[in-house]
Amino acid sequence: MTEIVERPGQREQPLAPVTDDSRYIGSTHERPGVRRLVQGQGTYVDDIELPRMAHVVFWRSPVAHCRILAIDADAARGMPGVILVADGRDIATVCKPWVATLAHLAGMKSAPQFPLAIERACWQGEAVVAVVAETREQAEDALQLVQVDFEQLPPVVDMETALAASTPVIHPELGDNLCFTRSLATGAVDEAFARADAVVEATFDFGRHTGVTLEPRSQVADWNAADQRLTVYHSCQAPHMMQDLYARQFDLPESSVRVICKDVGGSFGIKVHAYPDDFATVALALLCRRPVKFVADRIESFTSDIHARHHRVKGRIAATREGEILAFEIDDLTGIGPYSMFPRTSAIEGNQVVNLVGGPYRHQQYRARVDVVFQNKTPTCQYRGVGHPIACSVTEGLVDLAARKLRIDPLEFRRRNVIPDDAYPATGASGIKLEVLSHQACLRRIEEMIDYGALRAEQARLRERGIHRGIGFATVIELTNPSAAFYGVGGARIASQDGATLRLDPSGAVVAMVGVGEQGQGAEGIFRQIAADAVGVDLERVRVVTGDTEITPYGGGTWASRGAGIAGEAVLLAGQALRANILKLAAVMLQRDAATLAVRRGQVVDAATQEPLLPLAELGRVAYYRSDTLPRDCTPELMVTRHYAQRDYPFIFTNGVQASYVEVDTDTGFVRLLRHWVVEDCGRVLNPQLVDEQMRGAIVQGIGGALLEECLYDDQGLMLNANLADYLVPMCAEMPDIEVAHVQTPTRTSQLGAKGAGEAGTAGAPAAVMNAINDALAPLGAQVWSQPITPQKILRALGVVP
C-alpha cells in the first residue's frame, strides 16, 4: 500500500488538483483493458493473420566471427511451401545499410551494417540467410537444408584486451576496436584526494544480461504494391521512430509507412531498437509482394536481442574524517558487440555512467573516463535503467566503503553528503542539472520505515549466533522526461515531444489518442485518468487509443520513464483545451457567459451553484447533428490536439532511497532476500497502485541483475546459457516483500508535475542488495563487487573455494 509523505516548506507548486473536476488523478483505478488481457483476449503480433501471409526464419551464424565463403540454398528452395530464400546481397537491393553514431558523442564510430551479413558474420546469432515459406514449420524444415560455407576468424572476446595491439581489429576500416571514449574532470581532483583522510577504491564488474519479455520480438510487414504502402504490425516501444526508419532505409515517403502496435507483451528497452532482422523482414515483404511475419523464438532471442550492462569500473572516493565526501574518480570499460545499435547507439549507456556517478551527493570534484569497445558478441544497447544500475552500484558501493573505513554509520554518512533539499536547483559535479529533489526527506522516511535501530540490534544479536545478515542502502537519481538534448542534438530522429488528440463524441464520451503506447506499464490507465479529470467526465466515458502512426499524434514513444511526464502532460493540455471549447459552445447554447460555467461529471453546470444545466450528450448531439440551430459564426470544435516537450532542463530527475535486508549462508554462499524497502519521489503520484507495481517490478528486475542474470560466454565468443534452463531469472517465491512509500516533489516544468517512475527501481536495487551482502560479510573480512553476486563468488571471497 502506498504511503505518501509531503515535504513541508519546500514546495512552490502544491499538490492541489490540476483540473476543475479532479476525481481521478492521484488515486488508484483499474487499468483499461486489463480484464481483456487476463481473459486471454489480447491481440499480440503472433495473433495477427493476414491474407497470403508468409513466415520467415533466419539462418544465424553459429560462431562469433567468420568469413562467408558460399551459400548453397538450392535444396531449401525446392522444399514444400518455400517462397524465397534470400541472402544479404538480395536484401541490400531494397534496403540501405546504416551507421549507428550520434554527432554529440564526439569521435564515436561504427561500421556500416546490413540487415543480413554479406561478407562476414560478426557475432553468434547474426542473421545471414532468410527462408520465407507459407508456414513457419515449412520455413524451419527448409532452413535445415541451407548450407553456408564459412571460414572461422579469430574473435575479439575479452574487452580488457580489445584495444591491445595484438588483438585483431574487427572492422579494419575503423583502425581499432574503440567505438567511443570520453573523459571528464573538474579542476582540483588530485588536490581533493591528496588532502583526504580516507581514500578507498574498488573494481566493480557487471555481467551482461538481457530482457526476457513474455512476448518475444515480432512483426508482420505488409507491402501493398498497388497502393505503394507499407504497414508493419510491430511489438515495439516507438512506432513513429520505426516509421521514420523504414521510410529512410527503403526510400519510401513517410506518409506511405504505417506502424501499428497493438498489445505489447513487455519491452524493458529491448524493443526500442531497430534490429537487422526488422529491416530484413520488411525487405522480404517488398521482394515477395505479400505479408511476412517474423517471431523470434526464445532460443534465438538470447543471441539476437540486445544485451546490456557489460562494464568493468575502477572507482575510488575521497573523504574527510568528519565524513565529508570530497571527490569521486572512475574508469569505465564497456564492451558492446561488433556494431553500435541503430539508431540510439551503444555508447549511451557508458556515457550515462559518466554523467551519473556521484549524482546524489554534493562533492565538487569528479574525474571520469569511459572506453566503449567492440567485441564479437551480441550487440549491447539501452535496457531498463540505461547506465543507472552501474552508476548507482559504483557510487553507493564506494560510499559504503568510505563509511566503513571512517567508522561512520552508512545511513548517517549519506545524510551528511546528499545535496540538501533546500539547495535546488543544483548542478552536480559531472555537470548534470537537477531541478528539485528530496534526498533528505527520503532518508528520514526510510529510517522510520525499516525501524533502523531495531534492525541493527537484531543484526547484532544474530551475528552472535553465527547468522550473517546485512543491511544495504542505495541513494538513487534517475533521469526522466528527456528533452531534445538526449537524441535530437545528436542527429537521431527520435522525438522528444509527444502529442494527444481528444475528441468529444456525440454521446458525450471522450476518445483520447496518444503517441506513447502501452507496454504493460499502465500508461493507458494514466491517460484515461488525466483525460477524465481534464475534461470533466466519468472515467468509464474515456477510451484511449495508442500505438498507431496513422491515428495518434507524432511522438517519441515509451522509454526513459517519459510516458506520464511527457504524454500525460499532452493529454492534460488537450483535455483543458477540449473543456474550454465545450464551455464556449455551451455558453452559446445556454446564452450565458462561459466564465459562469463549468464541466462536472459529464454535465455543463453553473460554476457557482453546481446546478446541472446541459448534459454533454445533448451538447454533442446539437454540435454534430443540429448545427443548423447554432449561430452562423459558431462552429463547434470538439476535437483538439496538443503537444508537449520538456524544455527547461536536459532531463528531469527523480530520486529515492532503497534499503535491502539479506541473510548470507557462509557455508553455501546462498543469499536469502528478507525485506526490501523503497522511498521514491517520482513527482506527482498519478495512480498509487500503478506506481507501486512499477517500482516492485523494476526492483525485481534489478535484483535479477544483482544475483542471477548473466549471459555467459566461452573464449570463442559462444554463449553458454542461451536458454531459460541455464539463464536464471527471478522467480516470485525467491523475491522479498517490497514495501513502497513516496515523497512528492512535483516538477515545476509542467502543470501535472509528474516526473516518471518506470526505471528507478532497477537503478537502485542492485546497489542496495550488493551493499547488504557486503554488510553481512564485513565481520568476516570479505566483500564482493562483481555482479551477479553468485554463491561461487561469495565462497571465493570467503576463501572457501579458489
Short mmCIF file of N, CA, C and O in Angstrom, two decimals, residues 45-133:
data_model
loop_
_atom_site.label_atom_id
_atom_site.label_comp_id
_atom_site.label_asym_id
_atom_site.label_seq_id
_atom_site.Cartn_x
_atom_site.Cartn_y
_atom_site.Cartn_z
N VAL A 45 1.34 -9.64 -31.79
CA VAL A 45 1.72 -9.76 -33.20
C VAL A 45 1.48 -11.18 -33.71
O VAL A 45 0.99 -11.37 -34.83
N ASP A 46 1.79 -12.19 -32.92
CA ASP A 46 1.62 -13.55 -33.40
C ASP A 46 0.16 -13.96 -33.54
O ASP A 46 -0.15 -15.00 -34.12
N ASP A 47 -0.75 -13.15 -32.99
CA ASP A 47 -2.18 -13.40 -33.18
C ASP A 47 -2.69 -12.88 -34.52
O ASP A 47 -3.82 -13.21 -34.93
N ILE A 48 -1.90 -12.05 -35.18
CA ILE A 48 -2.35 -11.39 -36.40
C ILE A 48 -2.18 -12.33 -37.60
O ILE A 48 -1.08 -12.86 -37.84
N GLU A 49 -3.25 -12.55 -38.31
CA GLU A 49 -3.22 -13.37 -39.53
C GLU A 49 -3.75 -12.51 -40.68
O GLU A 49 -4.87 -12.00 -40.62
N LEU A 50 -2.96 -12.38 -41.73
CA LEU A 50 -3.35 -11.61 -42.90
C LEU A 50 -3.46 -12.53 -44.11
O LEU A 50 -2.79 -13.57 -44.18
N PRO A 51 -4.28 -12.18 -45.10
CA PRO A 51 -4.36 -13.00 -46.32
C PRO A 51 -2.99 -13.13 -46.99
O PRO A 51 -2.22 -12.18 -47.06
N ARG A 52 -2.67 -14.34 -47.43
CA ARG A 52 -1.43 -14.65 -48.15
C ARG A 52 -0.18 -14.42 -47.31
O ARG A 52 0.90 -14.22 -47.83
N MET A 53 -0.32 -14.45 -46.00
CA MET A 53 0.83 -14.15 -45.14
C MET A 53 1.84 -15.30 -45.15
O MET A 53 1.48 -16.47 -45.02
N ALA A 54 3.10 -14.95 -45.31
CA ALA A 54 4.20 -15.90 -45.26
C ALA A 54 4.97 -15.74 -43.95
O ALA A 54 4.73 -14.80 -43.19
N HIS A 55 5.89 -16.66 -43.72
CA HIS A 55 6.66 -16.67 -42.48
C HIS A 55 8.14 -16.75 -42.80
O HIS A 55 8.54 -17.46 -43.74
N VAL A 56 8.96 -16.06 -42.01
CA VAL A 56 10.39 -16.06 -42.24
C VAL A 56 11.13 -16.60 -41.02
O VAL A 56 10.74 -16.34 -39.87
N VAL A 57 12.15 -17.37 -41.29
CA VAL A 57 13.12 -17.77 -40.26
C VAL A 57 14.50 -17.48 -40.81
O VAL A 57 14.69 -17.35 -42.03
N PHE A 58 15.47 -17.37 -39.93
CA PHE A 58 16.81 -16.95 -40.33
C PHE A 58 17.86 -18.00 -39.98
O PHE A 58 17.82 -18.58 -38.88
N TRP A 59 18.77 -18.22 -40.92
CA TRP A 59 19.99 -18.96 -40.60
C TRP A 59 20.94 -17.96 -39.95
O TRP A 59 21.30 -16.95 -40.55
N ARG A 60 21.32 -18.26 -38.73
CA ARG A 60 22.15 -17.35 -37.95
C ARG A 60 23.53 -17.96 -37.74
O ARG A 60 23.67 -19.19 -37.61
N SER A 61 24.52 -17.11 -37.70
CA SER A 61 25.89 -17.59 -37.57
C SER A 61 26.06 -18.43 -36.31
O SER A 61 25.68 -17.99 -35.22
N PRO A 62 26.63 -19.63 -36.44
CA PRO A 62 26.86 -20.46 -35.25
C PRO A 62 28.15 -20.11 -34.53
O PRO A 62 28.42 -20.67 -33.46
N VAL A 63 28.94 -19.20 -35.10
CA VAL A 63 30.21 -18.82 -34.49
C VAL A 63 30.26 -17.31 -34.33
O VAL A 63 29.47 -16.57 -34.90
N ALA A 64 31.24 -16.84 -33.55
CA ALA A 64 31.31 -15.43 -33.21
C ALA A 64 31.87 -14.57 -34.33
O ALA A 64 31.56 -13.37 -34.41
N HIS A 65 32.69 -15.14 -35.20
CA HIS A 65 33.32 -14.34 -36.25
C HIS A 65 33.70 -15.27 -37.39
O HIS A 65 34.43 -16.26 -37.18
N CYS A 66 33.23 -14.96 -38.59
CA CYS A 66 33.58 -15.82 -39.71
C CYS A 66 33.47 -15.05 -41.02
O CYS A 66 32.73 -14.07 -41.13
N ARG A 67 34.18 -15.54 -42.02
CA ARG A 67 34.05 -15.03 -43.38
C ARG A 67 33.12 -15.97 -44.13
O ARG A 67 33.29 -17.19 -44.10
N ILE A 68 32.11 -15.39 -44.77
CA ILE A 68 31.12 -16.19 -45.51
C ILE A 68 31.69 -16.49 -46.89
O ILE A 68 31.93 -15.57 -47.69
N LEU A 69 31.91 -17.76 -47.18
CA LEU A 69 32.54 -18.15 -48.44
C LEU A 69 31.51 -18.48 -49.51
O LEU A 69 31.66 -18.07 -50.67
N ALA A 70 30.47 -19.22 -49.16
CA ALA A 70 29.47 -19.62 -50.15
C ALA A 70 28.18 -20.02 -49.45
O ALA A 70 28.20 -20.50 -48.31
N ILE A 71 27.07 -19.79 -50.13
CA ILE A 71 25.75 -20.17 -49.62
C ILE A 71 25.07 -21.04 -50.66
O ILE A 71 24.89 -20.62 -51.81
N ASP A 72 24.71 -22.26 -50.28
CA ASP A 72 24.01 -23.19 -51.17
C ASP A 72 22.60 -23.38 -50.61
O ASP A 72 22.42 -24.05 -49.58
N ALA A 73 21.62 -22.81 -51.29
CA ALA A 73 20.24 -22.89 -50.82
C ALA A 73 19.34 -23.58 -51.83
O ALA A 73 18.10 -23.52 -51.69
N ASP A 74 19.90 -24.27 -52.82
CA ASP A 74 19.07 -24.88 -53.85
C ASP A 74 18.13 -25.92 -53.26
O ASP A 74 16.94 -26.00 -53.64
N ALA A 75 18.64 -26.75 -52.37
CA ALA A 75 17.78 -27.78 -51.78
C ALA A 75 16.66 -27.15 -50.95
O ALA A 75 15.52 -27.62 -50.97
N ALA A 76 16.99 -26.08 -50.24
CA ALA A 76 15.97 -25.40 -49.44
C ALA A 76 14.89 -24.80 -50.34
O ALA A 76 13.70 -24.84 -50.02
N ARG A 77 15.29 -24.25 -51.50
CA ARG A 77 14.32 -23.63 -52.40
C ARG A 77 13.33 -24.67 -52.97
O ARG A 77 12.20 -24.32 -53.32
N GLY A 78 13.74 -25.91 -53.02
CA GLY A 78 12.88 -26.95 -53.55
C GLY A 78 11.96 -27.57 -52.52
O GLY A 78 11.15 -28.45 -52.87
N MET A 79 12.03 -27.13 -51.28
CA MET A 79 11.19 -27.71 -50.24
C MET A 79 9.75 -27.22 -50.37
O MET A 79 9.49 -26.11 -50.87
N PRO A 80 8.78 -28.01 -49.90
CA PRO A 80 7.36 -27.62 -49.98
C PRO A 80 7.11 -26.29 -49.27
O PRO A 80 7.59 -26.05 -48.17
N GLY A 81 6.35 -25.43 -49.96
CA GLY A 81 5.91 -24.18 -49.35
C GLY A 81 6.91 -23.05 -49.38
O GLY A 81 6.56 -21.91 -49.02
N VAL A 82 8.13 -23.30 -49.82
CA VAL A 82 9.15 -22.25 -49.80
C VAL A 82 8.86 -21.23 -50.90
O VAL A 82 8.62 -21.58 -52.06
N ILE A 83 8.88 -19.97 -50.52
CA ILE A 83 8.59 -18.86 -51.44
C ILE A 83 9.87 -18.18 -51.90
O ILE A 83 10.03 -17.85 -53.07
N LEU A 84 10.79 -17.97 -50.95
CA LEU A 84 12.03 -17.24 -51.28
C LEU A 84 13.10 -17.61 -50.27
O LEU A 84 12.81 -17.76 -49.07
N VAL A 85 14.29 -17.78 -50.76
CA VAL A 85 15.48 -17.85 -49.90
C VAL A 85 16.38 -16.70 -50.32
O VAL A 85 16.73 -16.57 -51.50
N ALA A 86 16.70 -15.82 -49.37
CA ALA A 86 17.44 -14.60 -49.69
C ALA A 86 18.67 -14.48 -48.81
O ALA A 86 18.67 -14.87 -47.64
N ASP A 87 19.73 -13.92 -49.40
CA ASP A 87 20.93 -13.64 -48.62
C ASP A 87 21.11 -12.13 -48.48
O ASP A 87 20.25 -11.35 -48.91
N GLY A 88 22.24 -11.74 -47.94
CA GLY A 88 22.47 -10.32 -47.67
C GLY A 88 22.48 -9.46 -48.91
O GLY A 88 22.00 -8.31 -48.89
N ARG A 89 22.99 -9.97 -50.01
CA ARG A 89 23.03 -9.18 -51.24
C ARG A 89 21.62 -8.98 -51.81
O ARG A 89 21.30 -7.93 -52.35
N ASP A 90 20.79 -9.99 -51.67
CA ASP A 90 19.40 -9.84 -52.13
C ASP A 90 18.69 -8.74 -51.35
O ASP A 90 18.01 -7.88 -51.93
N ILE A 91 18.86 -8.75 -50.06
CA ILE A 91 18.18 -7.77 -49.21
C ILE A 91 18.75 -6.37 -49.46
O ILE A 91 18.01 -5.37 -49.43
N ALA A 92 20.04 -6.29 -49.75
CA ALA A 92 20.68 -4.99 -49.97
C ALA A 92 20.17 -4.28 -51.22
O ALA A 92 20.38 -3.08 -51.38
N THR A 93 19.49 -5.00 -52.09
CA THR A 93 18.93 -4.34 -53.28
C THR A 93 17.76 -3.44 -52.94
O THR A 93 17.40 -2.56 -53.74
N VAL A 94 17.14 -3.65 -51.79
CA VAL A 94 15.99 -2.81 -51.43
C VAL A 94 16.18 -2.04 -50.13
O VAL A 94 15.43 -1.11 -49.84
N CYS A 95 17.17 -2.42 -49.33
CA CYS A 95 17.39 -1.75 -48.02
C CYS A 95 18.81 -1.25 -47.92
O CYS A 95 19.78 -2.00 -48.13
N LYS A 96 18.96 0.02 -47.57
CA LYS A 96 20.28 0.62 -47.44
C LYS A 96 20.95 0.21 -46.12
O LYS A 96 20.26 -0.07 -45.13
N PRO A 97 22.27 0.19 -46.06
CA PRO A 97 22.95 -0.02 -44.77
C PRO A 97 22.85 1.21 -43.90
O PRO A 97 22.43 2.28 -44.34
N TRP A 98 23.23 1.07 -42.65
CA TRP A 98 23.18 2.18 -41.71
C TRP A 98 24.46 2.21 -40.87
O TRP A 98 25.16 1.21 -40.75
N VAL A 99 24.74 3.37 -40.32
CA VAL A 99 25.85 3.53 -39.38
C VAL A 99 25.27 4.19 -38.13
O VAL A 99 24.71 5.28 -38.21
N ALA A 100 25.40 3.54 -37.00
CA ALA A 100 24.74 4.00 -35.77
C ALA A 100 25.71 4.81 -34.91
O ALA A 100 26.42 4.28 -34.06
N THR A 101 25.73 6.11 -35.18
CA THR A 101 26.51 7.03 -34.36
C THR A 101 25.65 8.24 -34.04
O THR A 101 24.64 8.49 -34.69
N LEU A 102 26.05 9.00 -33.02
CA LEU A 102 25.39 10.24 -32.66
C LEU A 102 26.42 11.37 -32.70
O LEU A 102 27.52 11.23 -32.15
N ALA A 103 26.06 12.48 -33.31
CA ALA A 103 27.02 13.56 -33.55
C ALA A 103 27.52 14.18 -32.26
O ALA A 103 28.66 14.65 -32.19
N HIS A 104 26.68 14.22 -31.21
CA HIS A 104 27.13 14.88 -29.98
C HIS A 104 28.02 13.98 -29.12
O HIS A 104 28.57 14.46 -28.12
N LEU A 105 28.17 12.71 -29.49
CA LEU A 105 29.15 11.85 -28.84
C LEU A 105 30.43 11.92 -29.68
O LEU A 105 30.65 11.12 -30.57
N ALA A 106 31.22 12.91 -29.37
CA ALA A 106 32.35 13.28 -30.23
C ALA A 106 33.30 12.10 -30.43
O ALA A 106 33.71 11.44 -29.48
N GLY A 107 33.63 11.86 -31.69
CA GLY A 107 34.59 10.82 -32.04
C GLY A 107 34.00 9.43 -32.13
O GLY A 107 34.73 8.48 -32.45
N MET A 108 32.73 9.27 -31.89
CA MET A 108 32.12 7.93 -31.93
C MET A 108 32.17 7.37 -33.35
O MET A 108 31.97 8.10 -34.32
N LYS A 109 32.40 6.06 -33.45
CA LYS A 109 32.43 5.44 -34.77
C LYS A 109 31.83 4.04 -34.72
O LYS A 109 31.79 3.39 -33.68
N SER A 110 31.34 3.60 -35.86
CA SER A 110 30.83 2.25 -36.03
C SER A 110 30.88 1.94 -37.51
O SER A 110 30.94 2.84 -38.35
N ALA A 111 30.83 0.66 -37.86
CA ALA A 111 30.91 0.26 -39.26
C ALA A 111 29.53 0.20 -39.88
O ALA A 111 28.53 0.03 -39.18
N PRO A 112 29.43 0.33 -41.20
CA PRO A 112 28.13 0.14 -41.86
C PRO A 112 27.62 -1.28 -41.60
O PRO A 112 28.38 -2.25 -41.60
N GLN A 113 26.30 -1.37 -41.40
CA GLN A 113 25.68 -2.65 -41.10
C GLN A 113 24.52 -2.89 -42.06
O GLN A 113 23.78 -1.97 -42.40
N PHE A 114 24.35 -4.17 -42.46
CA PHE A 114 23.28 -4.56 -43.37
C PHE A 114 22.28 -5.44 -42.63
O PHE A 114 22.61 -6.05 -41.60
N PRO A 115 21.05 -5.56 -43.15
CA PRO A 115 20.06 -6.42 -42.49
C PRO A 115 20.52 -7.87 -42.35
O PRO A 115 20.27 -8.51 -41.33
N LEU A 116 21.17 -8.40 -43.40
CA LEU A 116 21.78 -9.73 -43.32
C LEU A 116 23.26 -9.59 -43.63
O LEU A 116 23.66 -8.81 -44.50
N ALA A 117 24.07 -10.32 -42.89
CA ALA A 117 25.52 -10.26 -43.12
C ALA A 117 25.84 -10.64 -44.56
O ALA A 117 25.24 -11.55 -45.13
N ILE A 118 26.80 -9.94 -45.15
CA ILE A 118 27.16 -10.19 -46.55
C ILE A 118 28.51 -10.91 -46.65
O ILE A 118 28.59 -12.03 -47.14
N GLU A 119 29.56 -10.27 -46.20
CA GLU A 119 30.89 -10.88 -46.34
C GLU A 119 31.33 -11.58 -45.06
O GLU A 119 32.02 -12.60 -45.11
N ARG A 120 30.97 -11.00 -43.91
CA ARG A 120 31.38 -11.58 -42.64
C ARG A 120 30.20 -11.57 -41.67
O ARG A 120 29.37 -10.65 -41.70
N ALA A 121 30.15 -12.57 -40.82
CA ALA A 121 29.25 -12.55 -39.66
C ALA A 121 30.10 -12.23 -38.44
O ALA A 121 31.18 -12.79 -38.26
N CYS A 122 29.63 -11.30 -37.63
CA CYS A 122 30.48 -10.75 -36.57
C CYS A 122 30.02 -11.08 -35.16
O CYS A 122 30.62 -10.61 -34.20
N TRP A 123 28.96 -11.85 -35.02
CA TRP A 123 28.64 -12.39 -33.70
C TRP A 123 27.78 -13.65 -33.86
O TRP A 123 27.11 -13.83 -34.88
N GLN A 124 27.86 -14.53 -32.89
CA GLN A 124 27.00 -15.70 -32.88
C GLN A 124 25.54 -15.24 -32.80
O GLN A 124 25.15 -14.56 -31.88
N GLY A 125 24.76 -15.59 -33.82
CA GLY A 125 23.38 -15.16 -33.85
C GLY A 125 23.09 -14.12 -34.90
O GLY A 125 21.92 -13.79 -35.14
N GLU A 126 24.13 -13.59 -35.57
CA GLU A 126 23.87 -12.63 -36.64
C GLU A 126 23.20 -13.34 -37.81
O GLU A 126 23.64 -14.41 -38.25
N ALA A 127 22.12 -12.75 -38.32
CA ALA A 127 21.37 -13.36 -39.41
C ALA A 127 22.15 -13.28 -40.72
O ALA A 127 22.70 -12.23 -41.06
N VAL A 128 22.17 -14.40 -41.46
CA VAL A 128 22.93 -14.50 -42.70
C VAL A 128 22.01 -14.83 -43.88
O VAL A 128 22.16 -14.28 -44.97
N VAL A 129 21.07 -15.75 -43.69
CA VAL A 129 20.17 -16.19 -44.75
C VAL A 129 18.74 -16.17 -44.22
O VAL A 129 18.50 -16.54 -43.06
N ALA A 130 17.80 -15.74 -45.06
CA ALA A 130 16.38 -15.75 -44.71
C ALA A 130 15.65 -16.77 -45.57
O ALA A 130 15.87 -16.83 -46.79
N VAL A 131 14.78 -17.55 -44.93
CA VAL A 131 13.95 -18.52 -45.64
C VAL A 131 12.50 -18.13 -45.40
O VAL A 131 12.04 -18.05 -44.26
N VAL A 132 11.78 -17.86 -46.49
CA VAL A 132 10.36 -17.46 -46.43
C VAL A 132 9.52 -18.60 -46.98
O VAL A 132 9.79 -19.10 -48.09
N ALA A 133 8.51 -19.00 -46.22
CA ALA A 133 7.64 -20.09 -46.65
C ALA A 133 6.20 -19.80 -46.25
O ALA A 133 5.92 -18.84 -45.52
#
